[in-house]
Structures are given as C-alpha cells and as structure tokens.
CSV table of C-alpha atoms in Angstrom, one decimal:
chain,number,residue,atom,x,y,z
A,960,MET,CA,74.0,91.0,126.5
A,961,ILE,CA,71.9,93.0,123.8
A,962,VAL,CA,74.6,94.2,122.3
A,963,TYR,CA,76.6,90.8,121.7
A,964,LEU,CA,72.5,89.7,120.2
A,965,LEU,CA,72.7,92.8,117.6
A,966,CYS,CA,76.5,91.6,116.6
A,967,PHE,CA,75.5,88.4,115.7
A,968,ILE,CA,72.5,89.4,113.8
A,969,LEU,CA,74.8,92.3,111.8
A,970,PHE,CA,76.8,89.2,111.0
A,971,LEU,CA,73.8,86.9,109.8
A,972,VAL,CA,72.8,89.4,107.9
A,973,GLY,CA,76.1,89.0,105.7
A,974,LEU,CA,76.0,85.7,105.6
A,975,TYR,CA,72.4,85.9,103.8
A,976,GLY,CA,73.7,88.6,101.5
A,977,VAL,CA,76.7,85.7,100.9
A,978,ILE,CA,74.3,82.7,100.3
A,979,THR,CA,71.9,84.4,97.9
A,980,ARG,CA,72.9,86.9,96.1
A,981,ARG,CA,73.6,86.7,91.9
A,982,ASN,CA,76.0,89.8,92.0
A,983,LEU,CA,79.5,89.7,92.2
A,984,VAL,CA,79.7,92.9,94.2
A,985,LYS,CA,77.1,92.3,96.1
A,986,ILE,CA,78.5,88.9,97.2
A,987,VAL,CA,82.4,91.1,98.0
A,988,ILE,CA,80.1,93.7,99.8
A,989,SER,CA,78.3,91.3,102.4
A,990,LEU,CA,81.4,89.6,103.3
A,991,SER,CA,82.9,93.1,104.1
A,992,VAL,CA,79.9,93.1,106.4
A,993,MET,CA,80.4,90.3,108.2
A,994,GLU,CA,84.2,91.4,109.0
A,995,PHE,CA,83.1,94.2,110.2
A,996,SER,CA,81.0,93.0,112.5
A,997,ILE,CA,83.3,90.9,114.2
A,998,PHE,CA,85.7,93.9,114.7
A,999,LEU,CA,83.0,95.0,117.0
A,1000,PHE,CA,82.5,91.6,118.7
A,1001,LEU,CA,86.1,91.1,119.6
A,1002,ALA,CA,86.2,95.4,120.9
A,1003,LEU,CA,83.1,95.0,122.8
A,1004,ILE,CA,84.6,91.9,124.5
A,1005,GLY,CA,88.0,94.5,126.3
A,1006,TYR,CA,85.8,97.0,127.4
A,1007,VAL,CA,85.4,97.9,131.1
A,1008,ASP,CA,82.9,100.2,132.8
A,1009,GLY,CA,84.5,103.2,133.9
A,1010,GLY,CA,87.8,102.4,132.1
A,1011,VAL,CA,90.2,105.4,130.4
A,1012,ALA,CA,91.9,104.6,126.6
A,1013,PRO,CA,95.0,102.4,127.0
A,1014,ILE,CA,97.4,105.6,127.3
A,1015,VAL,CA,99.7,105.9,130.1
A,1016,ASP,CA,99.4,109.4,131.4
A,1017,PRO,CA,102.9,110.0,133.9
A,1018,ALA,CA,100.8,112.2,135.9
A,1019,ASN,CA,97.9,110.3,137.3
A,1020,PRO,CA,99.4,107.1,136.8
A,1021,ASP,CA,96.8,104.7,139.0
A,1022,VAL,CA,93.0,104.2,136.4
A,1023,ILE,CA,91.3,101.4,135.3
A,1024,TYR,CA,92.4,101.1,131.7
A,1025,VAL,CA,90.8,99.4,128.9
A,1026,ASP,CA,92.0,95.7,127.6
A,1027,PRO,CA,94.2,97.2,124.9
A,1028,LEU,CA,95.3,93.3,123.6
A,1029,PRO,CA,91.8,92.6,121.6
A,1030,GLN,CA,92.1,96.1,120.1
A,1031,ALA,CA,96.1,95.2,118.7
A,1032,MET,CA,94.2,92.0,117.5
A,1033,VAL,CA,91.6,94.2,116.1
A,1034,LEU,CA,94.5,96.6,114.3
A,1035,THR,CA,95.9,94.0,112.4
A,1036,ALA,CA,92.6,92.5,111.2
A,1037,ILE,CA,91.5,95.9,109.5
A,1038,VAL,CA,95.0,96.4,107.7
A,1039,ILE,CA,93.9,92.4,106.6
A,1040,GLY,CA,90.7,93.2,105.7
A,1041,LEU,CA,92.0,95.9,103.3
A,1042,ALA,CA,94.6,93.8,101.3
A,1043,THR,CA,91.6,90.8,100.7
A,1044,THR,CA,88.6,93.2,99.6
A,1045,ALA,CA,91.5,95.0,96.8
A,1046,MET,CA,92.7,91.6,95.9
A,1047,LEU,CA,88.9,90.2,95.4
A,1048,MET,CA,88.1,93.2,93.6
A,1049,SER,CA,91.0,92.6,91.2
A,1050,VAL,CA,89.6,89.2,90.2
A,1051,ILE,CA,86.4,91.4,89.5
A,1052,ILE,CA,87.7,93.8,87.2
A,1053,ARG,CA,89.3,90.7,85.1
A,1054,LEU,CA,86.4,88.2,85.3
A,1055,TYR,CA,84.0,91.8,83.6
A,1056,ARG,CA,86.9,92.1,80.8
A,1057,LYS,CA,86.3,88.2,79.9
A,1058,GLN,CA,82.9,87.6,80.3
A,1059,LYS,CA,81.2,91.1,80.0
A,1060,THR,CA,78.6,90.0,83.4
A,1061,LEU,CA,78.3,89.9,86.5
A,1062,ASP,CA,76.0,87.3,87.1
A,1063,ILE,CA,77.8,84.2,88.9
A,1064,ARG,CA,75.3,81.4,87.2
A,1065,GLU,CA,76.5,83.0,83.9
A,1066,ILE,CA,80.4,82.3,84.1
A,1067,LYS,CA,80.6,78.6,83.8
A,1068,ASN,CA,83.4,78.2,81.7
A,1069,LEU,CA,86.6,77.5,83.8
A,1070,ARG,CA,89.0,77.7,80.5
A,1071,GLY,CA,90.9,81.9,79.5
B,661,MET,CA,76.6,103.0,127.2
B,662,GLU,CA,75.3,99.9,126.4
B,663,ALA,CA,72.1,102.0,124.7
B,664,ALA,CA,73.9,104.5,122.2
B,665,ILE,CA,75.8,101.6,120.9
B,666,SER,CA,72.9,99.3,120.7
B,667,VAL,CA,71.2,102.5,118.5
B,668,ILE,CA,73.8,102.9,116.3
B,669,LEU,CA,73.7,98.9,116.0
B,670,VAL,CA,70.4,99.2,114.4
B,671,LEU,CA,71.3,101.3,112.4
B,672,MET,CA,74.4,99.8,110.6
B,673,ILE,CA,71.5,96.3,110.5
B,674,LEU,CA,69.6,98.6,108.3
B,675,GLY,CA,72.2,100.1,106.1
B,676,ALA,CA,73.2,96.8,105.7
B,677,ILE,CA,69.6,95.1,104.8
B,678,PHE,CA,69.7,98.1,101.9
B,679,ALA,CA,72.9,97.2,100.5
B,680,ILE,CA,71.7,93.8,99.9
B,681,HIS,CA,68.7,94.7,98.3
B,682,ALA,CA,69.5,97.9,96.6
B,683,LYS,CA,68.6,98.0,92.8
B,684,ASP,CA,71.5,100.1,91.9
B,685,LEU,CA,75.0,98.6,92.4
B,686,LEU,CA,76.6,102.3,93.1
B,687,SER,CA,73.7,103.0,96.1
B,688,ALA,CA,74.7,99.2,97.3
B,689,VAL,CA,78.5,100.1,97.6
B,690,ILE,CA,77.7,103.8,99.4
B,691,ALA,CA,75.1,101.5,101.8
B,692,CYS,CA,78.6,99.3,102.5
B,693,GLY,CA,80.1,103.2,103.6
B,694,ILE,CA,77.5,103.8,106.7
B,695,VAL,CA,78.3,100.1,108.4
B,696,GLY,CA,82.2,101.5,108.1
B,697,TYR,CA,81.5,105.2,109.5
B,698,GLY,CA,78.7,103.6,112.0
B,699,LEU,CA,81.7,101.1,113.6
B,700,VAL,CA,84.1,104.2,113.8
B,701,ILE,CA,81.3,105.7,116.4
B,702,CYS,CA,81.1,102.6,117.7
B,703,PHE,CA,84.9,102.6,118.4
B,704,LEU,CA,84.8,105.5,119.8
B,705,LEU,CA,82.4,105.6,122.1
B,706,LEU,CA,84.0,101.9,123.4
B,707,LYS,CA,87.2,104.2,124.3
B,708,ALA,CA,89.8,102.5,121.3
B,709,PRO,CA,90.6,105.7,119.7
B,710,ASP,CA,93.8,103.9,117.5
B,711,LEU,CA,91.2,101.8,116.4
B,712,ALA,CA,89.0,104.4,114.9
B,713,ILE,CA,91.8,106.0,113.3
B,714,VAL,CA,93.1,103.4,111.3
B,715,GLN,CA,89.1,101.8,110.7
B,716,ILE,CA,88.0,105.5,109.3
B,717,VAL,CA,91.5,106.0,106.5
B,718,VAL,CA,90.8,102.3,105.4
B,719,GLU,CA,87.1,102.9,105.0
B,720,THR,CA,87.5,105.5,102.7
B,721,ILE,CA,90.0,103.7,100.5
B,722,THR,CA,88.1,100.9,100.8
B,723,LEU,CA,85.3,102.8,98.7
B,724,VAL,CA,87.4,104.5,96.5
B,725,ILE,CA,88.6,101.2,95.5
B,726,MET,CA,84.9,99.4,94.6
B,727,VAL,CA,83.5,103.0,93.3
B,728,ALA,CA,86.1,102.6,90.8
B,729,VAL,CA,85.4,99.0,90.2
B,730,VAL,CA,81.7,100.0,89.8
B,731,LEU,CA,82.0,103.0,87.8
B,732,ASP,CA,84.1,101.0,85.0
B,733,SER,CA,81.0,97.9,84.3
B,734,THR,CA,77.4,97.8,84.8
B,735,ARG,CA,75.3,100.0,87.2
B,736,GLU,CA,72.1,98.1,87.4
B,737,GLU,CA,71.1,94.5,88.4
B,738,PRO,CA,68.3,93.4,86.3
B,739,PHE,CA,67.1,90.0,88.7
B,740,THR,CA,64.8,90.9,90.8
B,741,LYS,CA,62.0,87.5,90.7
B,742,PRO,CA,64.1,84.6,91.9
B,743,ASP,CA,63.3,82.4,90.0
B,744,ARG,CA,62.5,78.5,91.4
B,745,LEU,CA,66.6,77.8,91.7
B,746,GLY,CA,67.0,81.6,94.0
B,747,PHE,CA,64.0,80.5,96.3
B,748,VAL,CA,65.6,77.2,97.5
B,749,ASN,CA,68.4,79.2,97.9
B,750,ILE,CA,66.4,82.1,99.7
B,751,VAL,CA,64.7,78.9,101.8
B,752,THR,CA,68.5,77.0,102.9
B,753,ALA,CA,70.1,80.2,103.6
B,754,LEU,CA,66.9,81.1,105.9
B,755,LEU,CA,67.7,77.6,107.6
B,756,ILE,CA,71.7,78.0,108.0
B,757,ILE,CA,71.2,81.2,109.7
B,758,VAL,CA,68.0,79.7,112.0
B,759,VAL,CA,71.0,77.3,113.6
B,760,VAL,CA,74.0,79.2,113.6
B,761,PHE,CA,72.0,81.8,115.6
B,762,TYR,CA,71.3,79.4,117.8
B,763,PHE,CA,74.5,78.1,118.3
B,764,LEU,CA,76.0,81.0,118.4
B,765,ASN,CA,73.6,82.2,121.9
B,766,LEU,CA,74.7,79.1,123.1
B,767,ALA,CA,78.6,80.2,123.0
B,768,THR,CA,78.1,82.7,124.6
B,769,ALA,CA,76.0,82.0,127.2
B,770,SER,CA,79.1,81.8,129.7
B,771,LEU,CA,80.5,85.3,128.7
B,772,ASP,CA,80.3,88.0,131.6
B,773,ALA,CA,78.2,90.5,130.8
B,774,PHE,CA,79.2,93.6,129.0
B,775,GLY,CA,81.2,96.1,130.7
B,776,GLU,CA,82.4,93.3,133.5
B,777,GLY,CA,85.1,91.8,131.9
B,778,SER,CA,87.2,90.5,134.4
B,779,LEU,CA,90.6,91.5,133.4
B,780,ARG,CA,93.0,89.0,134.7
B,781,MET,CA,94.5,88.4,131.7
B,782,ALA,CA,95.3,92.1,130.7
B,783,GLU,CA,97.3,92.5,133.8
B,784,HIS,CA,100.5,91.0,132.7
B,785,TYR,CA,100.1,93.9,129.8
B,786,ILE,CA,98.9,96.8,132.0
B,787,THR,CA,101.3,96.7,134.5
B,788,GLY,CA,104.5,97.9,134.5
B,789,ALA,CA,104.6,97.4,130.7
B,790,ALA,CA,105.0,101.4,130.0
B,791,GLU,CA,108.6,100.8,131.9
B,792,LYS,CA,109.0,97.9,130.2
B,793,THR,CA,108.4,98.7,126.8
B,794,GLY,CA,109.2,102.4,126.8
B,795,SER,CA,105.9,103.7,125.2
B,796,ALA,CA,103.3,105.4,126.7
B,797,ASN,CA,100.3,104.1,124.2
B,798,LEU,CA,99.6,100.3,125.5
B,799,VAL,CA,98.8,98.7,122.4
B,800,THR,CA,101.4,100.3,120.1
B,801,GLY,CA,103.4,98.5,123.0
B,802,VAL,CA,101.4,95.1,122.6
B,803,VAL,CA,101.7,95.5,118.7
B,804,PHE,CA,105.4,95.9,118.4
B,805,ASP,CA,107.0,94.4,121.9
B,806,PHE,CA,104.8,91.7,122.7
B,807,ARG,CA,103.3,90.3,120.0
B,808,GLY,CA,105.6,90.9,117.1
B,809,TYR,CA,105.6,88.4,115.4
B,810,ASP,CA,101.5,89.6,114.6
B,811,THR,CA,102.6,92.4,113.0
B,812,LEU,CA,105.4,90.7,110.7
B,813,GLY,CA,102.8,88.7,109.6
B,814,GLU,CA,101.1,91.1,108.4
B,815,ALA,CA,103.7,93.2,106.9
B,816,THR,CA,103.7,89.9,104.9
B,817,VAL,CA,100.2,89.3,104.1
B,818,LEU,CA,100.0,93.1,102.5
B,819,VAL,CA,103.6,92.1,100.9
B,820,THR,CA,101.4,89.0,99.2
B,821,ALA,CA,97.9,90.6,98.0
B,822,VAL,CA,100.2,93.4,96.7
B,823,LEU,CA,101.8,90.2,94.5
B,824,GLY,CA,98.8,89.2,93.7
B,825,VAL,CA,97.5,92.4,92.6
B,826,LEU,CA,100.2,92.4,90.1
B,827,THR,CA,99.9,89.3,88.9
B,828,ILE,CA,96.6,89.4,88.3
B,829,LEU,CA,95.9,93.2,86.3
B,830,ARG,CA,99.4,92.2,84.4
B,831,ILE,CA,98.7,93.0,80.6
B,832,LYS,CA,100.2,90.8,78.2
B,833,GLY,CA,103.9,90.6,78.8
B,834,LYS,CA,106.4,92.9,76.8
B,835,LYS,CA,107.2,91.4,73.8
C,881,MET,CA,91.4,109.2,83.1
C,882,LYS,CA,90.8,113.1,82.6
C,883,GLY,CA,91.2,115.3,85.7
C,884,MET,CA,88.7,117.1,88.0
C,885,THR,CA,87.4,120.3,87.0
C,886,LEU,CA,89.5,123.7,88.2
C,887,ILE,CA,88.2,124.2,91.8
C,888,VAL,CA,89.2,120.7,92.6
C,889,LYS,CA,92.7,121.1,91.3
C,890,LYS,CA,93.1,124.6,93.4
C,891,THR,CA,92.3,122.8,96.5
C,892,THR,CA,94.2,119.6,96.1
C,893,GLN,CA,97.3,122.0,95.6
C,894,LEU,CA,96.7,123.0,99.0
C,895,ILE,CA,95.7,120.4,100.7
C,896,ALA,CA,98.1,117.8,99.8
C,897,GLY,CA,101.1,119.0,101.4
C,898,ILE,CA,99.0,119.2,104.7
C,899,VAL,CA,97.8,116.0,104.7
C,900,PHE,CA,101.4,114.3,103.8
C,901,LEU,CA,102.9,116.1,106.7
C,902,TYR,CA,100.1,114.7,109.0
C,903,GLY,CA,100.9,111.0,107.8
C,904,ILE,CA,104.2,111.8,108.9
C,905,TYR,CA,103.4,113.0,112.1
C,906,VAL,CA,100.8,110.2,112.9
C,907,ILE,CA,103.5,107.9,112.1
C,908,ILE,CA,106.5,109.5,114.2
C,909,HIS,CA,104.7,110.1,117.5
C,910,GLY,CA,103.0,106.4,117.7
C,911,HIS,CA,104.4,105.6,120.6
C,912,LEU,CA,102.8,108.9,122.6
C,913,THR,CA,99.5,109.2,121.5
C,914,PRO,CA,96.8,106.8,119.4
C,915,GLY,CA,97.9,106.0,115.9
C,916,GLY,CA,100.7,104.3,114.8
C,917,GLY,CA,103.1,103.0,111.7
C,918,PHE,CA,99.4,101.3,110.0
C,919,ALA,CA,97.3,104.4,110.1
C,920,GLY,CA,100.1,106.9,109.5
C,921,GLY,CA,101.0,104.7,106.3
C,922,VAL,CA,97.3,104.5,105.0
C,923,ILE,CA,96.9,108.8,105.5
C,924,LEU,CA,100.3,109.1,103.5
C,925,ALA,CA,98.9,107.2,100.7
C,926,GLY,CA,96.0,109.1,100.9
C,927,SER,CA,97.3,112.1,100.0
C,928,PHE,CA,99.1,110.3,96.5
C,929,ILE,CA,95.9,109.0,96.0
C,930,LEU,CA,94.1,112.5,96.2
C,931,LEU,CA,96.8,113.8,93.7
C,932,ILE,CA,96.3,110.8,91.3
C,933,LEU,CA,92.3,111.4,91.3
C,934,ALA,CA,92.4,115.2,91.0
C,935,TYR,CA,95.0,115.1,88.1
C,936,GLY,CA,94.3,112.4,86.0
C,937,SER,CA,97.0,109.8,84.8
C,938,ASP,CA,98.0,111.6,81.5
C,939,PHE,CA,99.0,114.9,83.4
C,940,MET,CA,100.7,113.0,86.4
C,941,LYS,CA,102.8,110.9,83.3
C,942,LEU,CA,102.5,108.1,84.8
C,943,SER,CA,105.0,105.5,83.2
C,944,ARG,CA,103.9,102.3,81.9
C,945,GLU,CA,105.0,99.8,85.4
C,946,GLU,CA,105.3,100.8,88.9
C,947,SER,CA,108.5,99.8,89.5
C,948,GLY,CA,108.9,102.8,92.0
C,949,SER,CA,107.0,101.7,94.7
C,950,THR,CA,107.8,98.5,94.3
C,951,ILE,CA,110.9,98.6,95.2
C,952,THR,CA,110.8,100.9,98.1
C,953,GLU,CA,107.8,98.4,99.4
C,954,ASN,CA,109.9,95.6,99.8
C,955,LEU,CA,113.3,97.3,100.8
C,956,ALA,CA,111.0,98.6,104.0
C,957,VAL,CA,110.2,95.3,104.7
C,958,LEU,CA,113.8,94.1,104.5
C,959,ILE,CA,114.8,96.4,106.6
C,960,PHE,CA,112.4,95.9,108.8
C,961,LEU,CA,113.4,92.5,109.1
C,962,LEU,CA,117.0,93.1,109.7
C,963,THR,CA,116.3,95.0,112.3
C,964,ALA,CA,113.9,93.0,114.1
C,965,LEU,CA,116.8,90.3,114.1
C,966,ALA,CA,119.4,92.6,115.5
C,967,GLY,CA,117.5,91.7,118.3
C,968,MET,CA,119.7,88.5,118.2
C,969,PHE,CA,123.3,89.9,118.5
C,970,VAL,CA,122.4,91.7,121.1
C,971,GLY,CA,122.4,91.0,124.9
C,972,ALA,CA,119.2,88.5,125.5
C,973,ARG,CA,119.2,86.1,122.5
C,974,VAL,CA,115.4,86.2,121.0
C,975,PHE,CA,113.9,87.9,118.2
C,976,PHE,CA,112.3,90.8,118.5
C,977,HIS,CA,114.0,91.9,121.5
C,978,ASN,CA,115.0,95.5,122.8
C,979,TRP,CA,118.1,96.4,121.7
C,980,LEU,CA,118.2,100.4,121.9
C,981,PRO,CA,117.8,102.1,125.3
C,982,VAL,CA,114.9,102.7,126.8
C,983,GLY,CA,114.8,105.8,127.8
C,984,LYS,CA,111.7,108.0,130.1
C,985,VAL,CA,108.3,107.5,129.7
C,986,GLY,CA,106.4,110.2,127.4
C,987,GLU,CA,109.5,111.6,125.4
C,988,LEU,CA,109.4,111.5,121.8
C,989,VAL,CA,112.9,109.9,121.9
C,990,SER,CA,112.4,107.1,124.0
C,991,ALA,CA,110.8,103.1,123.8
C,992,GLY,CA,114.2,101.8,121.7
C,993,VAL,CA,113.3,100.3,118.6
C,994,ILE,CA,109.6,101.1,118.6
C,995,PRO,CA,109.8,104.3,116.6
C,996,LEU,CA,112.2,102.5,113.6
C,997,TYR,CA,109.5,100.0,113.4
C,998,ASN,CA,106.8,102.8,113.4
C,999,ILE,CA,109.0,104.3,110.5
C,1000,PHE,CA,109.4,101.5,108.3
C,1001,VAL,CA,106.0,99.1,108.3
C,1002,GLY,CA,103.8,102.6,108.2
C,1003,ILE,CA,106.5,103.4,104.9
C,1004,GLU,CA,105.5,99.5,103.7
C,1005,VAL,CA,101.6,100.2,103.9
C,1006,ALA,CA,102.2,103.0,101.9
C,1007,ALA,CA,103.7,101.9,99.1
C,1008,SER,CA,102.0,98.8,99.1
C,1009,ILE,CA,98.6,100.8,98.7
C,1010,LEU,CA,100.1,103.1,96.1
C,1011,THR,CA,100.8,100.1,94.3
C,1012,ILE,CA,97.4,98.4,94.5
C,1013,PHE,CA,95.8,101.7,92.9
C,1014,LEU,CA,98.4,102.4,90.8
C,1015,ALA,CA,97.8,98.9,89.4
C,1016,LEU,CA,94.4,99.5,88.7
C,1017,VAL,CA,94.7,103.0,86.9
C,1018,ILE,CA,97.1,101.7,84.8
C,1019,PHE,CA,95.0,98.9,84.1
C,1020,LYS,CA,92.5,100.9,83.1
C,1021,GLU,CA,94.5,102.9,80.6
C,1022,GLU,CA,96.1,100.0,78.8
C,1023,MET,CA,92.6,98.6,78.1
C,1024,THR,CA,91.0,101.6,77.0
C,1025,LYS,CA,93.9,102.4,74.9
C-alpha cells in the first residue's frame, strides 16, 4: 500500500503548486503533475501479480492477463490531457501579449 | 515490483518539488519532463505497453509546446520571498493538504492490496473477447468495440480543443 | 522563424521519412500489437513538426491560414461517425456494431471495422496536433512582423 501513498503525495505536491504559485506557467505545470498522478493510480489498480501484457497469443491461450479496462480509460485520458494543456498554453500566450506580465496578481482588469 | 515503482515515484516527487520552486522557467518546464518520462518507466513495469507508447510521444509534444511558449516570454521569476498574503496562502494550502490526505487514506483503506486485485469485473472483457471482436490486442478491442462511445467523445474533445485554440489565437479579421 | 544549422537539416532529411512510415505502421497494426490509432496519429504529427522546426517557417512558406489540416481533420471525424452509423442498417440494429466479417485472430485483415476506426482516428489526431502547432507558429509570425 505504500505505492498508493506515494501516488497521493505526488497529487498533493501538484495541488500545493496550483494554490500557492504566482506565475501562470508554473500553475499549468502543477496541473499537469496532478494529471500524471491520477494516470498512475488508475494503472496501479488494474495490476495482477504474475500477469502478462494484454495481447492474445494464439500459441498459449490460457495465461493470466492484466486488467485491460483501466488501461483503456487512461489511454483516452492522456490525449484529453494534451488537448487541455495546449488550450491553456494558447490562453497564456494571448494574456502575455496584452498585459506584458505573467503574474496573476497584476492581471486585474477583465476588459480587453 | 513494488520496490521498483516506489523508487521511481520518489524520483518523480523530487522532480515535481523542484519544478515548483525553480527560479528559471525553462528549468521548471524541463523538470516537468522528469515526471512525464518517469511515468513511462512505471507503465512499462506495470505491463502496459500501449500506455507507454502514447505517454512518451504525448509528453514530447507537450514539452515542445511549453518550450515554445516559455522562450517567447520573460524567463525569470522575480518574486522569491512571500509577503503577508503569500504567507496566508501557504498556510491555507497546508491545511487543505492535511485534510485531503486524511480523506484519501480513508477512501483506499478498503481497496485490495497491490497486485492482488480480483478480476471479477474484467472476466467479461477477457474471456472470449478475442473471438468476439477479432482483435488480438485486448485494449484496442475494449476501446473501439466494447466502449466505443468513449472514443467518440474523445474525438469530439479533440475537435473542440482545436476550435478553441483557433479562436483564441486569431489575428484581427481580414478587412 | 529561422531554421536551424546545416547538420540538423541534413539529419532531418534522413529521419523524417522513417518516422512517417513508422507512424503508419503503428496505426495499421493497431489490432495486433500495442499501439493503435492515438499513438500512431501523434507519431505522424511528430514527423511534420520535426520538418517545420528544422527548416523554419520562411522556407516552408506557411500560408496565412491553416486550411488544409483543418479540412482533413473534420473530414476524418465525419467518416468515423458515418462508419459507426452504418452499423445501424446492417445486422443487429445498434450503434457501433461490428459489421464486417471478423476473420481469424492474428491476421492483418481481421477484426471487422476496427482497422478502419484506427486509420480514421489516426488521421484525425495527427491533423489536430498539426493544426495546434501551426496556429502557434503563424501567430508568432504575425506578431513579430
């Protein structure tokens, strides 16, 4: 169970970064670290001791396979994480052109 | 197996802590790469080759986009000492972290031990799946045949994200 | 933006074609070996991004808007949806029905509609990531003009 504990500590490190940092790029990096910890947790749940990768080989048909269902969920989630990070980065570029700073306390006016 | 994954997780935690406290933004982005590539090794140890391939290429593309953004703006972070508002922020963050950690421990106390998960739910996806869907790769069979709606949703999310990026990065319209 | 030095350009000339072929291999063998549509699509986009980064956008003459990749991406999603809908008219009337013959496990032409799904999802993911990157490059160009 110590693997689950370390996974949660990685999640909490990311959460600390999102709450306390003032630079926009560091907030996005911390969000990305939180996502990675969740991918690892989902893949850890589906592991079986002594299992093999879930590819069926017609030569030896009965071995124990690792659970393929959490792997399918993480596959979808990784690509969606990429789309989210790309969109956040484009918002940051636009903000920097307008306000000339990356500090979230200086960006106050909602207009323009 | 548990020991190997624990060692790599400790390295990932150290990399994440450095990425948060780095003074130079480029160093922070590269330290984010430590977490991503360490995750690839963890996936390979957990017998998931599909996920390892996807994670390694996606991590490379993410790093390229982040470096393209960081090199274009200011690279230093001038605020190092927290003032009074920053101090309140840090204390609040630590309180939230302690509470969330307690609840997370409570939630996983009833999970099976690592590696002895009962395959009760996965029996229907493993036995006879290769004959029903026809594909030797069980994960592809689950993603495209048993759970096709999730793949449809993911394609929609990608199209919407591209739509959002094209709208945000638009130069003023052609006169 | 300007390109890189001569060594990078020569190495990219040799490598970009191999990466492109590897991406197509991972997409087509998605139902036999690990990989599939998503991984192969991102590898395919990676080969184009390599060319753009090495030669610079002045040399590649990137036009003012990214219309080619957007049209490809939308067409690929449309055909994916139509292939999934065609399952409603054949056989058991459900969405996402596997309506081509299943064949023998382990051959290249098998598993019904799944190779078609892999190919179209791969094209769509590659076009998406290429569009995002082109939007970034063209924005930088217009801003520094």
